[in-house]
Short mmCIF file of C-alpha atoms in Angstrom, two decimals:
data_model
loop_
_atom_site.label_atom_id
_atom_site.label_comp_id
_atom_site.label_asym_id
_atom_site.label_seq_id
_atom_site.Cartn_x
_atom_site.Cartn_y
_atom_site.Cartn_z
CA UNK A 17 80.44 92.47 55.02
CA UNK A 18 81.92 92.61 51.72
CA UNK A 19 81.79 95.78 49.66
CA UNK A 20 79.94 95.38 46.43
CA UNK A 21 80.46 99.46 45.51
CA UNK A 22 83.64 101.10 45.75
CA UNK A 23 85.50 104.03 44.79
CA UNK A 24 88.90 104.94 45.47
CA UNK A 25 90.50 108.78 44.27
CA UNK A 26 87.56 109.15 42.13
CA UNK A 27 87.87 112.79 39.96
CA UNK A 28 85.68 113.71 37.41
CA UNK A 29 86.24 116.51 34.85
CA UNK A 30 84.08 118.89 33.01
CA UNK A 31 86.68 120.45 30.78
CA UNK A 32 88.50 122.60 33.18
CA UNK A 33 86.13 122.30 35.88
CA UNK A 34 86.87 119.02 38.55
CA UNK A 35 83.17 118.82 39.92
CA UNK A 36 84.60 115.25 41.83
CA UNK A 37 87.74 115.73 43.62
CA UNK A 38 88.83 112.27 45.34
CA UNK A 39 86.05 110.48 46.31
CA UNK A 40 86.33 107.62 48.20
CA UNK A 41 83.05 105.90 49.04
CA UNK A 42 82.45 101.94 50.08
CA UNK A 43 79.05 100.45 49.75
CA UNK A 44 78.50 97.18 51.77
CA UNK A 45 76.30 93.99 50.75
CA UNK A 46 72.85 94.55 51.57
CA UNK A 47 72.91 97.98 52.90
CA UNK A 48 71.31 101.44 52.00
CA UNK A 49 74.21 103.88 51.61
CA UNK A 50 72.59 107.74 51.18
CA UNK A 51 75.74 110.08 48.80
CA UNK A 52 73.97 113.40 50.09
CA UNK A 53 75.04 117.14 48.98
CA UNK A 54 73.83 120.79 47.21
CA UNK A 55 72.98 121.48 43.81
CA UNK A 56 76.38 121.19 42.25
CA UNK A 57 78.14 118.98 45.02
CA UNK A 58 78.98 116.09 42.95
CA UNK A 59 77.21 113.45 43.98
CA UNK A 60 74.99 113.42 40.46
CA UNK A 61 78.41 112.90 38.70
CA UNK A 62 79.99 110.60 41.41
CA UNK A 63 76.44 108.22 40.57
CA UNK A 64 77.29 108.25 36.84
CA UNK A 65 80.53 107.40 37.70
CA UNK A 66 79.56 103.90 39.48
CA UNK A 67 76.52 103.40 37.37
CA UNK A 68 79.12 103.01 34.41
CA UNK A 69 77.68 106.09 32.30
CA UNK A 70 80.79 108.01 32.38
CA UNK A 71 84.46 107.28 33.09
CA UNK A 72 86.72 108.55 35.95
CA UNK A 73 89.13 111.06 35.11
CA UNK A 74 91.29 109.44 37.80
CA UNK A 75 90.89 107.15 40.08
CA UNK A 76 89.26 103.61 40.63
CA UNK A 77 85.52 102.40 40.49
CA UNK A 78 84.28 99.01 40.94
CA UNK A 79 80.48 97.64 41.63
CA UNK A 80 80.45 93.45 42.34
CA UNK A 81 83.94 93.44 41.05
CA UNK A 82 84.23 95.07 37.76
CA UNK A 83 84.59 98.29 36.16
CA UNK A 84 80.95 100.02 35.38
CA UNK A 85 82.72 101.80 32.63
CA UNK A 86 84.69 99.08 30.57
CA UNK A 87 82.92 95.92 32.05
CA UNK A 88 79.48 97.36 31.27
CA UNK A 89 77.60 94.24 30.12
CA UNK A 90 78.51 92.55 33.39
CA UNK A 91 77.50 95.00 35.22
CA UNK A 92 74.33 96.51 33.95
CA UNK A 93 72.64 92.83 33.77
CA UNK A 94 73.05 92.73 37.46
CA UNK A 95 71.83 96.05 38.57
CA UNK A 96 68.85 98.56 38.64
CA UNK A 97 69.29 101.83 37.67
CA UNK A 98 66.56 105.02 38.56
CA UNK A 99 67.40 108.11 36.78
CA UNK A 100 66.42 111.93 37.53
CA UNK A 101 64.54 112.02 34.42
CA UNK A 102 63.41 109.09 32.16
CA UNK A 103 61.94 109.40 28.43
CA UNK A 104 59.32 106.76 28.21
CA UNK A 105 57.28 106.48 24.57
CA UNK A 106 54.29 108.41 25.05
CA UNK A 107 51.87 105.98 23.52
CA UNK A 108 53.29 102.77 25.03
CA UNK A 109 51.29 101.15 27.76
CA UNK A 110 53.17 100.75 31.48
CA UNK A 111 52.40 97.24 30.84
CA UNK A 112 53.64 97.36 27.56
CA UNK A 113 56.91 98.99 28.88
CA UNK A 114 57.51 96.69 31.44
CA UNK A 115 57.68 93.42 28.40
CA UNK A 116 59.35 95.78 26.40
CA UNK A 117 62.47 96.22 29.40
CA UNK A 118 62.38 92.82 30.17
CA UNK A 119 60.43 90.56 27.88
CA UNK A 120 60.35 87.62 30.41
CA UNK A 121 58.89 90.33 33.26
CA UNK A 122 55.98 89.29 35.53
CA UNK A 123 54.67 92.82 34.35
CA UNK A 124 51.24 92.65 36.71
CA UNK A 125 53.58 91.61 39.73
CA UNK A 126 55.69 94.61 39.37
CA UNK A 127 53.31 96.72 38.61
CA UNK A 128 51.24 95.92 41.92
CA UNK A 129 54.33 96.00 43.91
CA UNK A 130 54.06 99.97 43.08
CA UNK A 131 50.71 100.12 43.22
CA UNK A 132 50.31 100.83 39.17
CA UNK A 133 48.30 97.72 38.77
CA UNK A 134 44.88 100.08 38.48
CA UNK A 135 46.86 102.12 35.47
CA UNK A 136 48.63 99.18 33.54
CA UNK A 137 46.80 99.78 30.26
CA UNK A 138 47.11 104.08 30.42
CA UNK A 139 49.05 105.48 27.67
CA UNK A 140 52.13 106.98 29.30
CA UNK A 141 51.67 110.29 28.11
CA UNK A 142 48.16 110.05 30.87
CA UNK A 143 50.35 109.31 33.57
CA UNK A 144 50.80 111.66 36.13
CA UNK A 145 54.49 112.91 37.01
CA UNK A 146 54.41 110.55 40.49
CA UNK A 147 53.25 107.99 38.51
CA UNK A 148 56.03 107.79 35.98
CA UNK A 149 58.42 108.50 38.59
CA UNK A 150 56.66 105.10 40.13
CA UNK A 151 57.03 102.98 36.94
CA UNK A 152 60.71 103.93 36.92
CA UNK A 153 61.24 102.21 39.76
CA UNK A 154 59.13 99.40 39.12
CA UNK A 155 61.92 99.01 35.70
CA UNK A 156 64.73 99.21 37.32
CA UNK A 157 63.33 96.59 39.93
CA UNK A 158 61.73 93.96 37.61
CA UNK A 159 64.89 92.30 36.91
CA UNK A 160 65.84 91.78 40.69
CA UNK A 161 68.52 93.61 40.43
CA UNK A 162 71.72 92.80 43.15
CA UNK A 163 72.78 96.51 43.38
CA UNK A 164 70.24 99.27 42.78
CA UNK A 165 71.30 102.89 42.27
CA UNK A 166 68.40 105.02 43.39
CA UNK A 167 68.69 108.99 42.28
CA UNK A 168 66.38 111.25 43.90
CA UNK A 169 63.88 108.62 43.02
CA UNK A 170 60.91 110.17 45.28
CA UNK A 171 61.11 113.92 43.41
CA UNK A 172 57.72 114.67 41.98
CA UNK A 173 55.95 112.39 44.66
CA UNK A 174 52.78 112.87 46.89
CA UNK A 175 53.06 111.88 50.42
CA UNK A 176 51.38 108.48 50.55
CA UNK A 177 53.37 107.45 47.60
CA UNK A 178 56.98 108.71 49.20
CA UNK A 179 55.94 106.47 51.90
CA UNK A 180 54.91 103.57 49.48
CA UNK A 181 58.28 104.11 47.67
CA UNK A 182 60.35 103.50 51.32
CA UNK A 183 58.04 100.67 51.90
CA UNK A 184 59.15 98.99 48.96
CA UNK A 185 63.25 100.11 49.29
CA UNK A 186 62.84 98.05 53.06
CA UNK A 187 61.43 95.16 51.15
CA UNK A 188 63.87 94.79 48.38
CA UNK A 189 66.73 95.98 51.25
CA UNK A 190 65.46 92.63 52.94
CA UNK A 191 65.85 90.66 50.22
CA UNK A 192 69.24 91.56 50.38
CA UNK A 193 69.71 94.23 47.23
CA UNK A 194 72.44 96.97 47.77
CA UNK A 195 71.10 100.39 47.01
CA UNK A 196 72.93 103.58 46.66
CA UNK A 197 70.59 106.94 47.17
CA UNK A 198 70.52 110.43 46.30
CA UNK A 199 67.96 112.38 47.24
CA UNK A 200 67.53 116.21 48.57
CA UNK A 201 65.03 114.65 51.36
CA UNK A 202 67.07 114.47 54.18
CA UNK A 203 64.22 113.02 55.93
CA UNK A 204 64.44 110.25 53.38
CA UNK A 205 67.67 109.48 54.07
CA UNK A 206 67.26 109.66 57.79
CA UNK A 207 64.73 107.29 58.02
CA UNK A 208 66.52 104.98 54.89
CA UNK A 209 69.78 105.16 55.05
CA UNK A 210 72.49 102.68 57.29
CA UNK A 211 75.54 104.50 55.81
CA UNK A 212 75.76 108.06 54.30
CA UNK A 213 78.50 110.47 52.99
CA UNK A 214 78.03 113.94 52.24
CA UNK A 215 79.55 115.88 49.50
CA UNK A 216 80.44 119.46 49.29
CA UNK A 217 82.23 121.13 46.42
CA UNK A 218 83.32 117.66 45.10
CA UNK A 219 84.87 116.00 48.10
CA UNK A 220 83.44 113.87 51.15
CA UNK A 221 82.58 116.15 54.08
CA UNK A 222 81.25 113.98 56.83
CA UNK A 223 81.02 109.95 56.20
CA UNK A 224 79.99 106.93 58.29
CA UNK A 225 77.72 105.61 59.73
CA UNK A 226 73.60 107.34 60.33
CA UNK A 227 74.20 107.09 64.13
CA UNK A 228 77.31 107.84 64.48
CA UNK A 229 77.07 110.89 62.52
CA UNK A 230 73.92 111.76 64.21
CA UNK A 231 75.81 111.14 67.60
CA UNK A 232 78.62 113.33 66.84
CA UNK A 233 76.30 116.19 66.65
CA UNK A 234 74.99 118.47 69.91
CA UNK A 235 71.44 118.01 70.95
CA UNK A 236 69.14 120.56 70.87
CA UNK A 237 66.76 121.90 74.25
CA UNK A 238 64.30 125.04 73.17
CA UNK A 239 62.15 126.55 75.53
CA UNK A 240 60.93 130.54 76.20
CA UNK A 241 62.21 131.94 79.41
CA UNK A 242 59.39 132.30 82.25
CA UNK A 243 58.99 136.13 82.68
CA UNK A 244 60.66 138.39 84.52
CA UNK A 245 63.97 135.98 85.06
CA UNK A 246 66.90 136.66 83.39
CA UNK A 247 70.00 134.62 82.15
CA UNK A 248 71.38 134.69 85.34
CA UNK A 249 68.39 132.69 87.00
CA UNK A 250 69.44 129.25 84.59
CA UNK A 251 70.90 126.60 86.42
CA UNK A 252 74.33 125.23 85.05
CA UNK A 253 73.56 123.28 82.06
CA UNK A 254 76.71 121.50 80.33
CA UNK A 255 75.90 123.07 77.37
CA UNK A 256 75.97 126.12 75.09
CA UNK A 257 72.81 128.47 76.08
CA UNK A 258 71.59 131.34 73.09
CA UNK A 259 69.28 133.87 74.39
CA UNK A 260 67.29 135.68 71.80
CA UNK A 261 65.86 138.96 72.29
CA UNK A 262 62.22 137.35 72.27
CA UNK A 263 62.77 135.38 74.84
CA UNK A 264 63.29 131.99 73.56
CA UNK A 265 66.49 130.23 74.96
CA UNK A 266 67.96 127.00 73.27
CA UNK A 267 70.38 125.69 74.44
CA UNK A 268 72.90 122.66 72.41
CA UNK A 269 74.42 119.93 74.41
CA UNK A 270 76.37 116.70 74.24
CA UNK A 271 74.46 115.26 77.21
CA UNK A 272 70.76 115.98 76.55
CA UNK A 273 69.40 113.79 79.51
CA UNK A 274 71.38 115.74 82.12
CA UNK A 275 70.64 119.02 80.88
CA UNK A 276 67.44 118.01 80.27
CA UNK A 277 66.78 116.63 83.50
CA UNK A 278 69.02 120.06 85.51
CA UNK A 279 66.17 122.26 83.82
CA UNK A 280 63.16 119.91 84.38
CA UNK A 281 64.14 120.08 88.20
CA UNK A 282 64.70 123.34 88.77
CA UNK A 283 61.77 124.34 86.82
CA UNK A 284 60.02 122.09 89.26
CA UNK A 285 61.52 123.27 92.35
CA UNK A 286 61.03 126.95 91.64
CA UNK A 287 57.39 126.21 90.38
CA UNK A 288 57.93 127.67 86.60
CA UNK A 289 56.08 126.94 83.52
CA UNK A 290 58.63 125.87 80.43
CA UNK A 291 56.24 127.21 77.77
CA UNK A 292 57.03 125.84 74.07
CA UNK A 293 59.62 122.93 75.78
CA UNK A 294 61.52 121.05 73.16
CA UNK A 295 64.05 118.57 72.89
CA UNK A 296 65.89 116.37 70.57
CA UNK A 297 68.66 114.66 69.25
CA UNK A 298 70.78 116.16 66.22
CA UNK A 299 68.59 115.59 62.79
CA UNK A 300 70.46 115.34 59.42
CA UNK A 301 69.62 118.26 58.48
CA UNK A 302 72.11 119.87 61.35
CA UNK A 303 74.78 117.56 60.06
CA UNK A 304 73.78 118.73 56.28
CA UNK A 305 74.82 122.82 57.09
CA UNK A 306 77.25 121.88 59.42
CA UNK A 307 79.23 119.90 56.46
CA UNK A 308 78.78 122.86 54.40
CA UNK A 309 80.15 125.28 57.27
CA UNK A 310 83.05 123.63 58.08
CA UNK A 311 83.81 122.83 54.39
#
């Protein structure tokens, strides 16, 4: 897989302040790749940085080959850009937009695609916030667009359109677009993403791979201790047991099915109830304040 995004030693300067410090991120052709982090991490900055909007203080950026910054004509015609925010002329039309972005644009195609079709001939200033969140996507798509840079592009969104919005990222993912995402969502990401990296005070704390950063994470067993046993009445479990004065014991482990299946038994064999049994694998979201522990 060839890399169509990459950044090598990327820093980024606000005066005095470095709010990148070394990035190195590669994007491959065709996947999703999710740059996660706080309020302040970086990765807002790192996406200007490939999107061509600013220029590196240090450090190398290329997307399909060129520089964002210098090469920007070559660049920009072959890639899709959502903002945070977008400033759209109130009294334009989304149909009217869409000609106006593109003037060759199937504007009713795209517009369906996002399921805007029933609000084509709205003023923009009668959209609703999800709405114009929606036709920024449908812009940056119109032009089939080989990379697509994707920043918190769900923020303002009900539920049935967040879901409408990953429908459509799997479609153009299968057509074979590269998209880079930010997003706060980590349940976006989760279910998006192939690759991920996240940032924390300006520098890549955990990278690779969802699985394999899911995988290097402790699974989780919950459960509220039948009464009147104590600690002492657990059978050995492989992994680290918590007991909280309430009651409730969880327990993280690298081998979920055997501890899993040493509780389940002697639960059985001793003829206990397990009230409020849990399990599961590491979420992103342990991985998210785990990066920002360790960092």
């Amino acid at each position: 897989m060839r890399n169509v995004i990459e950044a090598a030693g990327l820093r980024c300067r606000y005066g005095d302040f470095e709010a990148v410090r070394g990035v190195d991120l590669q994007v491959g052709e065709g996947e999703l790749f999710a740059l996660l982090g706080t309020n302040g991490a970086g990765k807002t900055t790192t996406l200007e940085a490939l999107e061509g909007l600013r220029a590196p203080s240090a450090g190398t950026v290329r997307v399909l080959g060129f520089d964002p910054h210098a090469d920007r004509a070559a660049v920009r015609a072959r890639t899709g850009v959502v903002l945070q925010e977008s400033g759209f002329p109130a009294d334009l039309t989304p149909r009217e937009m869409l000609r106006l972005w593109r003037r060759d644009a199937n504007a009713d195609e795209a517009l369906e695609r996002l399921d805007l079709a029933h609000r084509r001939d709205v003023r923009l200033k009668q959209l609703s916030g999800g709405e114009r969140r929606r036709l920024d996507l449908a812009l940056a798509l119109v032009g089939r667009p080989e990379v697509l840079f994707l920043d918190e592009p769900t923020t303002g969104l009900d539920p049935e359109s967040r879901k409408r919005t990953w429908e459509v990222v799997r479609e153009v993912l299968a057509e074979g677009t590269t998209v880079l995402l930010t997003t706060h969502y980590l349940e976006e990401a989760e279910s998006l993403a192939h690759r991920l990296a996240i940032l924390h005070r300006g520098e890549v704390a955990v990278s690779g791979p969802l699985v394999d950063v899911l995988a290097a994470q402790p699974a989780r067993i919950g459960f509220d201790m039948p009464d009147r046993l104590d600690a002492t009445a657990l059978p050995i479990l492989g992994g680290d047991v918590v007991h909280s004065p309430s009651g409730r014991v969880d327990v993280r482990t690298r081998d979920l099915q055997h501890d899993l299946s040493a509780l389940l038994h002697w639960a059985h064999r001793d003829g206990l109830r397990l009230h409020r049994l849990s399990a599961s694998h590491a979420s992103l979201e342990d991985v998210f304040h785990r990066a920002k522990e360790s960092s």
